[in-house]
Amino acid sequence: MTNPSDPSGKARREFLRRLGGVAVACTGAAACSVAPQSGGPVAGPDPSPVKDYDWTKHHWAFGVDATKCIGCLRCVEACKTENDVPGDAHHFNTWIERYVYLEGETKARIDSHHDPVNIAASGSEKEFRFANRYQDAKVEKAFFVPKLCNQCTHPACVQVCPTGATYKSKDGVVLIDDKYCIGCQYCVQACPYGARYFNPTKGVTQKCYWCYHRITKGLRPACVEACPVGARIFGDRNDKQSPISLFIRNNRVQVLRPESGNEPNVFYVGIDKEVS
Amino acid sequence: MPRHISRLLLLFVGAGILALVARWYFTADTFYQFGHFRGKAVGEIAAKEPAYQTARYCEDCHTERHAQWSANNHKSVNCEVCHGAAKGHPENGKLPIPADTRKLCTLCHERMAERPRPQPQIDPAQHSPGQQCIVCHNPHAPKLAGVVAKVAGDAAAGAKTHAARCADCHGAAGVSPNDSWPNLAGQHGAYLVGILAAYKSGAQTDAMMSPIAQGLSDAEIQNLATYYAGLRCEAKPRKSRLGDPAAGKALAKNCAACHGDAGIGGNPAWPNIAGQAPEYLVNSLKAFRAGLRKDPMMAGVVRGLSDTDIANLAAFYSAQNCAPAAKVKETP
């Protein structure tokens, strides 16, 4: 990755070094299609690609308090409307999982809004609700867990993208460039959280991007705006008094699949060992 | 150097130059500007217009509703959660008012073991089955306490007060002889308690009613309300020349949740309006529209009504029977 502020001499050395690598690689003709990683146009004076917003000044993060989630799915609804997510139940940027331990069972029963029972309860694939399917069962423990893209610090999805269509922004969000995405779906497979999906009508991969168009305008993501119980927390970690900074400071938080090495940036409170 | 070697070298150099030119030509201007991606794409993503506008956006026009909502339990449920994204509103028309509140409210309030305990939850099979939630609960101030006033007075004492103070305008049998004043016979007691208390406190003002209500004690108000609630309404359905009842019927669908399908509502906190004089109904609606009568629910409902709409609604409700054979059972 080139840093535009580097002295040009270093960039040239880097360029020559990589050129040598390319020359070797070009003996296999196919490798030539992979663009080398330097020598592009020099950056302009503008330090931020978004108007009236400095992306070097923010460090966004997300919190989920699963002890508050009531499973109303208004977040899923809001997200669909806000982000032009396909209208059916099987494509979504964010979702809620329901974990139910029945008496005498050791494993949790897990379902989400796209479970056939829940689709039947809502009446259509365009509406979302959790069916009250355990009302007559003996429930030992049960809770809801909202899920979304973790905007990892070391995102596996970005590593595998062959075209540079998905990348990490400086303020901490993994974005997708619709125009450069070729729909190969490597990233869908690479994501350990199942946060990505392929949109067959557009031919591109989509996922949660913390409503980047909202947060760069000073608004909260649509799901946070819609959550009636404050189970979703969002803010800037550079601001020590932001909701997310307070949430992380005042709670014992954890992340999903820490062993994956992705360093997720969605922090959870109140989830169980089976949630991953 | 042998010729075939120099040719080969030339070929390599040519291919290299061609590759560089192709790369220069095919790489987007802003690729590598910030890293291994198209720099311009960030701005393109950020340029999208938000659909959800937040409650702040609604506040300027829906001031009263916003004030009521933000002071009550549902303040954590933003406007757009129930009414949908406000993008394009008001330019492109109204936002939906949820029709099936039973379905909507139970999304959050249906009792489930999975839900955290502090969340208020009901069993839909036990809690007023079949009834729309907003018949009793104001969605913007959902707690019932204080909404439905208690009515426990002495009807006989109320009858005396009625004869002495009210009968001249509201009729001996609670059916007003004058088109400008409402019939009171059969009116919900809780509504009467509420409105008389409002006249008394000054929360609601009327040149005629304010001084009369100020002269009533709380016990007298209770007695009057009990008396009128128990009185059978003898007012005849009327034909109005002011408007078109058929057009009014179509509009009245928006009122039915609180005032019933034909002007007799299930919640005693809100008035029955069936069989009232069309002139009275027109005056009342216009007073709500002008802000002379203050009620956060009504203010929002009447805002979009034209004079013709109001006349049509009045024509519809005045033509309804105020004492239907099967009287709607009052919920306590």
Coordinates of C-alpha atoms in Angstrom, one line a residue:
Chain A
M1 CA 0.0 0.0 0.0
T2 CA 1.5 3.4 -0.9
N3 CA 1.3 6.2 1.4
P4 CA 1.0 9.5 -0.6
S5 CA 2.9 11.4 2.0
D6 CA 6.0 9.3 1.7
P7 CA 9.1 10.9 0.1
S8 CA 9.1 10.0 -3.5
G9 CA 12.4 8.2 -3.3
K10 CA 11.0 5.5 -1.2
A11 CA 8.0 5.1 -3.5
R12 CA 10.4 4.7 -6.4
R13 CA 12.5 2.0 -4.7
E14 CA 9.3 0.2 -3.8
F15 CA 8.1 0.5 -7.4
L16 CA 11.3 -0.9 -8.8
R17 CA 11.3 -3.7 -6.3
R18 CA 7.8 -4.7 -7.2
L19 CA 8.6 -4.3 -10.9
G20 CA 11.3 -7.0 -10.5
G21 CA 8.7 -9.2 -8.9
V22 CA 6.3 -8.6 -11.7
A23 CA 8.9 -9.4 -14.4
V24 CA 9.4 -12.8 -12.7
A25 CA 5.7 -13.3 -12.3
C26 CA 5.1 -12.4 -15.9
T27 CA 6.7 -15.7 -17.1
G28 CA 3.3 -17.1 -16.2
A29 CA 1.0 -15.0 -18.4
A30 CA -2.0 -15.2 -16.2
A31 CA -0.3 -13.5 -13.3
C32 CA 0.1 -10.4 -15.4
S33 CA -3.6 -9.6 -14.8
V34 CA -2.9 -8.9 -11.2
A35 CA -2.2 -5.3 -10.9
P36 CA 1.0 -4.4 -9.0
Q37 CA 0.5 -2.4 -5.8
S38 CA 2.2 0.9 -6.5
G39 CA 2.9 3.6 -9.0
G40 CA -0.6 4.9 -9.4
P41 CA -1.5 8.5 -9.7
V42 CA -0.3 10.7 -6.8
A43 CA -2.9 11.7 -4.2
G44 CA -4.4 15.1 -4.4
P45 CA -4.3 17.6 -1.5
D46 CA -7.6 16.4 -0.2
P47 CA -7.0 14.1 2.8
S48 CA -10.5 12.7 2.8
P49 CA -12.5 11.2 0.0
V50 CA -15.8 12.4 1.6
K51 CA -16.9 16.0 1.4
D52 CA -17.1 17.9 4.7
Y53 CA -15.9 14.8 6.7
D54 CA -12.4 13.9 7.8
W55 CA -12.1 10.1 7.9
T56 CA -8.8 10.3 9.8
K57 CA -10.5 11.8 12.8
H58 CA -13.0 9.0 13.5
H59 CA -12.7 5.4 14.7
W60 CA -16.2 3.9 14.5
A61 CA -17.2 1.0 16.6
F62 CA -20.5 -0.9 17.4
G63 CA -21.9 -2.4 20.5
V64 CA -24.6 -5.0 21.1
D65 CA -26.3 -5.4 24.4
A66 CA -28.0 -8.8 24.0
T67 CA -29.6 -8.5 27.4
K68 CA -31.8 -5.7 26.1
C69 CA -32.7 -7.2 22.7
I70 CA -36.5 -8.0 22.5
G71 CA -36.3 -9.6 19.0
C72 CA -38.7 -7.2 17.4
L73 CA -36.6 -7.1 14.2
R74 CA -37.2 -3.4 13.6
C75 CA -33.5 -3.2 12.9
V76 CA -33.8 -5.7 10.1
E77 CA -36.7 -3.8 8.7
A78 CA -35.0 -0.4 8.9
C79 CA -31.8 -1.8 7.4
K80 CA -33.7 -3.2 4.4
T81 CA -35.4 0.1 3.7
E82 CA -32.3 2.2 4.3
N83 CA -29.9 0.2 2.2
D84 CA -31.8 -1.3 -0.7
V85 CA -31.3 -4.8 0.5
P86 CA -33.2 -7.3 -1.7
G87 CA -36.8 -7.6 -0.4
D88 CA -36.9 -11.3 0.4
A89 CA -36.1 -12.8 3.8
H90 CA -32.9 -14.5 2.7
H91 CA -30.7 -11.4 2.0
F92 CA -29.9 -9.1 4.9
N93 CA -27.1 -6.9 6.2
T94 CA -28.1 -7.4 9.8
W95 CA -30.1 -10.1 11.5
I96 CA -31.1 -11.4 14.9
E97 CA -30.5 -14.9 16.1
R98 CA -32.7 -16.5 18.8
Y99 CA -31.0 -19.0 21.1
V100 CA -33.3 -21.2 23.1
Y101 CA -32.3 -23.8 25.6
L102 CA -35.2 -26.1 26.5
E103 CA -35.2 -28.1 29.7
G104 CA -33.3 -31.3 29.4
E105 CA -31.5 -30.2 26.2
T106 CA -27.8 -29.3 26.2
K107 CA -27.7 -27.6 22.8
A108 CA -29.4 -24.4 22.0
R109 CA -32.0 -24.3 19.3
I110 CA -31.1 -21.4 17.0
D111 CA -33.3 -19.7 14.5
S112 CA -33.5 -16.4 12.7
H113 CA -36.1 -14.4 10.9
H114 CA -35.7 -16.4 7.7
D115 CA -36.7 -19.7 9.4
P116 CA -39.8 -21.0 7.6
V117 CA -41.7 -20.9 10.9
N118 CA -40.9 -17.3 11.4
I119 CA -41.7 -16.4 7.8
A120 CA -45.1 -18.1 8.2
A121 CA -45.7 -16.1 11.4
S122 CA -45.0 -12.8 9.7
G123 CA -47.2 -13.6 6.8
S124 CA -44.7 -12.8 4.1
E125 CA -41.0 -12.7 3.3
K126 CA -41.2 -8.9 3.3
E127 CA -42.2 -8.6 6.9
F128 CA -40.2 -9.9 9.8
R129 CA -41.2 -11.4 13.1
F130 CA -40.2 -14.1 15.5
A131 CA -43.0 -16.8 15.8
N132 CA -43.9 -17.5 19.4
R133 CA -42.9 -21.1 18.8
Y134 CA -41.7 -21.9 22.3
Q135 CA -44.7 -20.6 24.2
D136 CA -45.9 -24.1 25.2
A137 CA -42.4 -25.5 25.7
K138 CA -40.4 -25.5 28.9
V139 CA -37.7 -22.9 28.2
E140 CA -34.8 -23.0 30.5
K141 CA -32.9 -20.1 29.0
A142 CA -33.4 -18.0 25.9
F143 CA -32.2 -14.7 24.4
F144 CA -31.8 -12.8 21.2
V145 CA -28.5 -11.8 19.6
P146 CA -28.3 -9.1 16.9
K147 CA -25.7 -9.7 14.4
L148 CA -24.0 -7.6 11.6
C149 CA -20.7 -7.1 9.9
N150 CA -17.9 -6.9 12.5
Q151 CA -15.9 -4.4 10.4
C152 CA -12.8 -6.3 11.4
T153 CA -9.4 -4.6 11.9
H154 CA -7.8 -7.4 9.8
P155 CA -10.7 -8.4 7.5
A156 CA -10.3 -11.7 5.8
C157 CA -12.7 -10.6 3.1
V158 CA -10.5 -7.7 2.1
Q159 CA -7.5 -10.0 1.8
V160 CA -9.1 -12.3 -0.6
C161 CA -10.7 -9.7 -2.9
P162 CA -8.9 -10.0 -6.3
T163 CA -10.0 -6.6 -7.6
G164 CA -9.6 -4.2 -4.7
A165 CA -13.4 -3.8 -4.6
T166 CA -13.6 -4.3 -0.9
Y167 CA -11.3 -2.4 1.4
K168 CA -11.0 -0.9 4.9
S169 CA -11.7 2.8 5.3
K170 CA -9.5 4.9 7.5
D171 CA -12.3 5.4 10.0
G172 CA -12.8 1.7 10.5
V173 CA -15.5 0.5 8.1
V174 CA -15.1 -2.3 5.5
L175 CA -16.7 -0.9 2.3
I176 CA -17.6 -2.4 -1.1
D177 CA -17.0 -0.7 -4.4
D178 CA -20.0 -1.8 -6.5
K179 CA -18.3 -0.8 -9.7
Y180 CA -15.2 -2.9 -9.0
C181 CA -16.9 -6.0 -7.5
I182 CA -17.0 -8.8 -10.1
G183 CA -19.2 -11.0 -8.0
C184 CA -16.7 -13.8 -7.5
Q185 CA -17.9 -14.3 -3.9
Y186 CA -14.5 -15.2 -2.5
C187 CA -15.2 -12.7 0.3
V188 CA -18.6 -14.3 1.1
Q189 CA -16.7 -17.5 1.8
A190 CA -13.8 -15.8 3.6
C191 CA -16.0 -14.1 6.2
P192 CA -16.0 -16.2 9.3
Y193 CA -19.2 -14.5 10.5
G194 CA -21.4 -15.1 7.4
A195 CA -21.9 -11.3 7.2
R196 CA -21.7 -11.1 3.4
Y197 CA -24.1 -12.3 0.7
F198 CA -24.3 -12.1 -3.0
N199 CA -27.0 -9.9 -4.6
P200 CA -27.9 -11.8 -7.8
T201 CA -29.8 -8.9 -9.3
K202 CA -27.0 -6.5 -9.0
G203 CA -24.3 -9.1 -9.5
V204 CA -22.3 -7.8 -6.5
T205 CA -21.6 -8.8 -3.0
Q206 CA -23.3 -6.7 -0.2
K207 CA -23.0 -6.5 3.5
C208 CA -23.5 -4.1 6.4
Y209 CA -21.3 -1.0 6.2
W210 CA -22.6 0.7 9.4
C211 CA -24.7 3.0 7.1
Y212 CA -21.5 4.7 6.0
H213 CA -23.7 7.3 4.1
R214 CA -25.3 8.1 7.5
I215 CA -22.4 8.1 9.9
T216 CA -20.4 10.4 7.6
K217 CA -23.3 12.9 7.9
G218 CA -23.4 12.8 11.6
L219 CA -26.4 10.3 11.8
R220 CA -26.5 7.0 13.5
P221 CA -26.9 3.8 11.5
A222 CA -30.5 3.0 10.6
C223 CA -30.6 -0.1 12.9
V224 CA -29.4 1.9 15.9
E225 CA -32.0 4.6 15.1
A226 CA -34.7 2.0 14.9
C227 CA -33.9 -0.1 17.9
P228 CA -36.6 0.7 20.5
V229 CA -34.6 -0.7 23.5
G230 CA -31.1 0.6 23.0
A231 CA -29.7 -2.9 22.3
R232 CA -27.5 -1.4 19.6
I233 CA -24.9 1.1 20.4
F234 CA -22.8 3.1 18.0
G235 CA -20.2 5.8 18.2
D236 CA -16.7 7.1 17.8
R237 CA -14.0 5.5 19.9
N238 CA -11.9 8.6 19.5
D239 CA -14.5 10.4 21.6
K240 CA -14.1 9.1 25.1
Q241 CA -17.7 10.2 26.0
S242 CA -19.4 8.6 23.0
P243 CA -22.0 5.9 23.6
I244 CA -19.7 3.2 22.3
S245 CA -16.7 4.3 24.4
L246 CA -18.9 4.4 27.5
F247 CA -20.3 1.0 26.6
I248 CA -16.9 -0.6 26.2
R249 CA -15.5 1.0 29.3
N250 CA -18.5 0.3 31.6
N251 CA -19.1 -3.3 30.5
R252 CA -17.2 -6.6 30.2
V253 CA -17.4 -6.8 26.5
Q254 CA -16.4 -9.6 24.1
V255 CA -16.1 -10.2 20.4
L256 CA -17.2 -13.1 18.2
R257 CA -14.6 -15.6 17.2
P258 CA -11.6 -13.8 18.6
E259 CA -9.5 -16.8 17.6
S260 CA -10.0 -16.0 13.9
G261 CA -7.5 -13.1 14.2
N262 CA -9.8 -10.7 12.4
E263 CA -10.1 -8.4 15.4
P264 CA -13.8 -7.6 15.1
N265 CA -15.1 -4.2 16.0
V266 CA -18.6 -5.2 17.2
F267 CA -18.5 -5.6 21.0
Y268 CA -21.0 -7.9 22.7
V269 CA -22.5 -7.9 26.1
G270 CA -24.7 -10.7 27.4
I271 CA -24.1 -13.5 25.0
D272 CA -23.5 -17.2 25.7
K273 CA -20.7 -19.6 24.9
E274 CA -22.7 -21.0 22.0
V275 CA -22.8 -17.6 20.2
S276 CA -20.1 -17.3 17.6
Chain B
M1 CA 24.7 -10.2 -29.8
P2 CA 23.1 -12.8 -32.0
R3 CA 20.1 -11.5 -33.9
H4 CA 17.6 -13.9 -32.4
I5 CA 18.6 -12.8 -28.9
S6 CA 18.2 -9.1 -29.6
R7 CA 14.8 -9.8 -31.2
L8 CA 13.7 -11.7 -28.2
L9 CA 14.8 -8.8 -25.9
L10 CA 13.1 -6.3 -28.1
L11 CA 9.9 -8.4 -27.9
F12 CA 10.2 -8.5 -24.1
V13 CA 10.7 -4.7 -23.9
G14 CA 7.8 -4.2 -26.2
A15 CA 5.5 -6.4 -24.2
G16 CA 6.6 -4.7 -21.0
I17 CA 5.8 -1.2 -22.5
L18 CA 2.5 -2.5 -23.7
A19 CA 1.6 -3.9 -20.3
L20 CA 2.5 -0.6 -18.6
V21 CA 0.4 1.4 -21.1
A22 CA -2.5 -1.0 -20.7
R23 CA -2.3 -0.7 -16.9
W24 CA -2.1 3.1 -17.0
Y25 CA -5.1 3.1 -19.4
F26 CA -7.2 0.6 -17.4
T27 CA -6.5 1.8 -13.8
A28 CA -9.0 4.2 -12.4
D29 CA -7.6 7.7 -11.6
T30 CA -8.2 7.4 -7.9
F31 CA -7.0 3.8 -7.5
Y32 CA -4.1 3.7 -5.0
Q33 CA -5.0 7.2 -3.9
F34 CA -5.6 5.9 -0.4
G35 CA -4.7 2.2 -0.8
H36 CA -5.5 -0.7 -3.0
F37 CA -9.0 0.5 -4.0
R38 CA -10.7 3.2 -5.9
G39 CA -10.5 6.3 -3.7
K40 CA -13.6 7.8 -5.4
A41 CA -15.7 4.9 -4.3
V42 CA -15.7 6.0 -0.7
G43 CA -17.3 9.3 -1.6
E44 CA -19.8 7.6 -3.8
I45 CA -20.9 5.3 -1.0
A46 CA -21.1 8.3 1.5
A47 CA -23.1 10.4 -1.0
K48 CA -26.2 8.2 -0.7
E49 CA -29.2 10.0 0.8
P50 CA -30.4 8.6 4.1
A51 CA -33.9 7.2 4.1
Y52 CA -34.5 7.4 7.9
Q53 CA -34.5 11.0 8.9
T54 CA -34.7 10.7 12.7
A55 CA -37.4 12.1 15.1
R56 CA -35.8 15.5 14.9
Y57 CA -36.9 15.8 11.3
C58 CA -40.6 15.2 12.3
E59 CA -40.5 17.7 15.2
D60 CA -40.9 21.0 13.4
C61 CA -44.3 20.1 11.8
H62 CA -45.6 17.5 14.2
T63 CA -44.7 19.6 17.3
E64 CA -47.6 18.6 19.5
R65 CA -47.3 14.9 18.7
H66 CA -43.6 15.1 19.1
A67 CA -43.9 16.7 22.5
Q68 CA -46.4 14.1 23.7
W69 CA -44.4 11.2 22.3
S70 CA -41.1 12.4 23.8
A71 CA -42.6 12.8 27.2
N72 CA -44.0 9.3 27.4
N73 CA -42.9 5.6 27.5
H74 CA -42.5 5.2 23.8
K75 CA -39.9 7.9 23.5
S76 CA -37.3 5.2 22.7
V77 CA -39.4 4.1 19.7
N78 CA -38.6 6.6 17.0
C79 CA -41.3 7.9 14.7
E80 CA -40.1 6.1 11.7
V81 CA -40.1 2.7 13.4
C82 CA -43.9 2.6 13.1
H83 CA -44.5 5.2 10.3
G84 CA -41.7 4.1 8.0
A85 CA -38.8 6.0 6.6
A86 CA -39.5 9.7 6.1
K87 CA -37.4 10.3 3.0
G88 CA -39.6 12.1 0.5
H89 CA -42.1 13.1 3.1
P90 CA -44.0 15.5 3.0
E91 CA -43.2 16.2 -0.7
N92 CA -44.3 12.8 -1.9
G93 CA -47.3 12.3 0.3
K94 CA -48.2 11.1 3.7
L95 CA -46.5 8.4 5.8
P96 CA -48.6 5.4 6.6
I97 CA -50.5 5.2 9.9
P98 CA -50.3 1.5 10.8
A99 CA -53.7 -0.1 10.3
D100 CA -53.2 -3.4 12.1
T101 CA -51.9 -2.3 15.4
R102 CA -52.5 -5.7 16.9
K103 CA -49.9 -7.0 14.6
L104 CA -47.5 -4.1 15.0
C105 CA -47.6 -3.8 18.8
T106 CA -47.2 -7.5 19.4
L107 CA -43.9 -7.4 17.5
C108 CA -42.5 -6.0 20.8
H109 CA -45.1 -6.8 23.4
E110 CA -46.1 -10.4 22.7
R111 CA -45.1 -12.4 25.7
M112 CA -42.1 -14.6 25.0
A113 CA -39.6 -16.4 27.3
E114 CA -36.9 -15.1 25.0
R115 CA -37.7 -11.5 25.8
P116 CA -36.0 -9.7 28.7
R117 CA -38.2 -9.4 31.7
P118 CA -38.3 -5.6 31.9
Q119 CA -40.0 -5.4 28.5
P120 CA -43.8 -5.0 29.0
Q121 CA -45.4 -8.1 27.5
I122 CA -49.0 -9.4 27.0
D123 CA -50.5 -12.6 26.1
P124 CA -52.5 -11.7 22.9
A125 CA -55.0 -14.6 23.6
Q126 CA -55.9 -13.1 27.0
H127 CA -55.4 -9.4 26.5
S128 CA -58.5 -8.0 24.8
P129 CA -58.5 -10.6 22.0
G130 CA -59.5 -9.3 18.6
Q131 CA -59.4 -5.7 19.7
Q132 CA -57.0 -3.2 18.1
C133 CA -54.5 -1.9 20.6
I134 CA -55.1 1.7 19.9
V135 CA -58.7 1.4 21.0
C136 CA -57.4 1.7 24.5
H137 CA -53.8 2.8 24.2
N138 CA -52.6 6.0 22.6
P139 CA -49.5 4.8 20.7
H140 CA -47.7 8.1 21.5
A141 CA -48.5 7.9 25.2
P142 CA -49.3 4.2 25.7
K143 CA -49.7 4.0 29.5
L144 CA -53.3 3.8 30.4
A145 CA -53.1 5.4 33.8
G146 CA -54.7 8.8 33.7
V147 CA -56.0 8.4 30.1
V148 CA -59.3 6.8 31.1
A149 CA -60.8 8.7 34.0
K150 CA -62.7 6.8 36.6
V151 CA -66.4 7.3 36.7
A152 CA -68.2 6.5 39.9
G153 CA -70.9 9.1 40.7
D154 CA -74.5 9.3 41.7
A155 CA -76.8 9.4 38.6
A156 CA -79.7 10.8 40.6
A157 CA -77.7 13.7 41.9
G158 CA -76.3 14.1 38.4
A159 CA -79.9 14.4 37.0
K160 CA -80.6 17.3 39.4
T161 CA -77.4 19.1 38.4
H162 CA -78.3 18.5 34.8
A163 CA -81.7 19.9 35.1
A164 CA -80.4 23.0 36.9
R165 CA -77.3 23.9 34.9
C166 CA -77.1 22.0 31.6
A167 CA -80.6 21.1 30.3
D168 CA -81.2 24.6 28.7
C169 CA -78.5 24.0 26.1
H170 CA -78.0 20.2 26.0
G171 CA -81.7 19.4 26.2
A172 CA -83.9 17.9 28.9
A173 CA -83.1 14.4 27.7
G174 CA -79.5 15.1 26.9
V175 CA -80.3 15.7 23.2
S176 CA -79.4 19.2 22.3
P177 CA -82.2 21.3 20.6
N178 CA -79.5 23.5 19.0
D179 CA -77.3 22.3 16.2
S180 CA -74.2 24.0 17.7
W181 CA -74.1 22.0 20.9
P182 CA -73.4 18.4 21.4
N183 CA -75.8 15.7 22.6
L184 CA -74.7 14.2 25.9
A185 CA -77.1 11.3 26.4
G186 CA -75.2 8.0 26.2
Q187 CA -71.9 9.7 26.0
H188 CA -68.9 7.9 27.6
G189 CA -68.6 8.9 31.2
A190 CA -64.8 8.9 31.2
Y191 CA -64.7 11.3 28.3
L192 CA -67.2 13.6 30.0
V193 CA -65.1 13.6 33.2
G194 CA -62.0 14.4 31.2
I195 CA -63.5 17.2 29.1
L196 CA -65.3 18.8 32.1
A197 CA -62.1 18.7 34.1
A198 CA -60.3 20.3 31.2
Y199 CA -62.8 23.1 31.0
K200 CA -62.6 23.5 34.8
S201 CA -58.8 23.7 34.8
G202 CA -58.6 25.9 31.8
A203 CA -56.7 23.3 29.7
Q204 CA -59.7 23.7 27.4
T205 CA -61.6 26.9 27.0
D206 CA -65.0 27.8 25.7
A207 CA -67.0 31.0 26.3
M208 CA -70.0 29.0 27.5
M209 CA -68.6 26.0 29.1
S210 CA -65.6 27.4 31.0
P211 CA -67.6 29.4 33.5
I212 CA -70.1 26.6 34.0
A213 CA -67.5 23.9 34.5
Q214 CA -65.6 26.2 36.9
G215 CA -68.7 26.2 39.0
L216 CA -68.8 22.4 39.3
S217 CA -67.2 20.4 42.0
D218 CA -65.3 17.2 41.2
A219 CA -68.2 15.2 42.7
E220 CA -70.7 17.1 40.6
I221 CA -68.7 16.3 37.5
Q222 CA -68.6 12.6 38.5
N223 CA -72.4 12.6 39.0
L224 CA -73.1 14.3 35.7
A225 CA -70.9 11.9 33.8
T226 CA -72.5 8.9 35.4
Y227 CA -76.0 10.4 34.7
Y228 CA -75.3 11.1 31.0
A229 CA -73.5 7.8 30.4
G230 CA -76.5 5.9 31.6
L231 CA -79.0 8.0 29.6
R232 CA -80.3 6.4 26.4
C233 CA -79.6 8.6 23.4
E234 CA -82.9 9.4 21.6
A235 CA -81.3 11.6 18.9
K236 CA -82.5 10.7 15.4
P237 CA -79.9 10.1 12.7
R238 CA -79.9 13.2 10.5
K239 CA -79.3 14.1 7.0
S240 CA -76.8 16.9 6.4
R241 CA -77.0 19.2 3.5
L242 CA -73.4 20.3 4.2
G243 CA -71.6 17.3 2.9
D244 CA -71.6 13.8 1.3
P245 CA -72.0 11.0 3.8
A246 CA -70.6 8.4 1.3
A247 CA -67.4 10.4 0.9
G248 CA -67.4 10.9 4.7
K249 CA -67.6 7.1 5.2
A250 CA -64.5 6.6 3.2
L251 CA -62.6 9.2 5.3
A252 CA -64.1 7.8 8.5
K253 CA -61.9 4.7 8.2
N254 CA -59.1 6.8 9.7
C255 CA -61.2 7.6 12.7
A256 CA -62.7 4.2 13.3
A257 CA -59.9 2.9 15.6
C258 CA -60.9 5.4 18.3
H259 CA -64.4 6.4 17.4
G260 CA -65.7 3.1 16.2
D261 CA -66.9 2.1 12.7
A262 CA -70.0 4.2 13.1
G263 CA -69.1 6.8 15.7
I264 CA -69.5 4.6 18.8
G265 CA -66.1 3.8 20.1
G266 CA -64.9 1.1 22.4
N267 CA -62.7 3.3 24.6
P268 CA -64.6 5.4 27.1
A269 CA -61.8 8.0 27.1
W270 CA -62.9 9.1 23.7
P271 CA -66.3 10.5 22.7
N272 CA -69.1 8.9 20.8
I273 CA -69.8 11.1 17.8
A274 CA -72.7 9.2 16.1
G275 CA -75.8 11.2 15.7
Q276 CA -74.3 14.5 16.7
A277 CA -75.5 17.6 14.8
P278 CA -73.4 18.1 11.6
E279 CA -72.9 21.8 12.5
Y280 CA -71.5 20.8 15.9
L281 CA -69.1 18.2 14.3
V282 CA -67.9 20.7 11.7
N283 CA -67.3 23.3 14.3
S284 CA -65.4 20.9 16.5
L285 CA -63.2 19.6 13.7
K286 CA -62.4 23.1 12.6
A287 CA -61.6 24.1 16.1
F288 CA -59.1 21.2 16.4
R289 CA -57.6 22.2 13.0
A290 CA -57.2 25.8 14.1
G291 CA -55.7 24.7 17.4
L292 CA -58.6 26.2 19.5
R293 CA -59.4 22.8 20.8
K294 CA -56.2 21.1 21.9
D295 CA -55.6 17.4 21.6
P296 CA -52.5 15.8 20.3
M297 CA -54.3 12.9 18.7
M298 CA -56.9 15.1 17.0
A299 CA -54.4 17.8 16.0
G300 CA -52.6 15.2 13.8
V301 CA -55.7 13.7 12.4
V302 CA -57.4 16.9 11.3
R303 CA -54.3 18.6 9.9
G304 CA -54.7 17.1 6.5
L305 CA -58.5 17.6 6.3
S306 CA -60.0 20.2 3.9
D307 CA -63.3 22.0 4.6
T308 CA -65.0 19.6 2.2
D309 CA -63.5 16.6 4.1
I310 CA -64.8 17.9 7.3
A311 CA -68.3 18.5 6.0
N312 CA -68.3 15.0 4.5
L313 CA -67.2 13.5 7.8
A314 CA -69.8 15.4 9.7
A315 CA -72.5 14.3 7.3
F316 CA -71.5 10.7 7.8
Y317 CA -71.4 10.7 11.6
S318 CA -74.5 12.8 12.0
A319 CA -76.4 10.2 9.9
Q320 CA -75.4 7.3 12.3
N321 CA -77.6 6.0 15.0
C322 CA -76.4 7.2 18.4
A323 CA -78.0 4.3 20.3
P324 CA -77.5 1.2 18.3
A325 CA -79.5 -1.8 19.4
A326 CA -76.5 -3.8 20.5
K327 CA -74.7 -1.2 22.6
V328 CA -71.0 -1.5 22.5
K329 CA -69.8 -2.9 25.8
E330 CA -67.6 -0.5 27.7
T331 CA -64.2 -1.8 28.7
P332 CA -63.4 -0.9 32.3

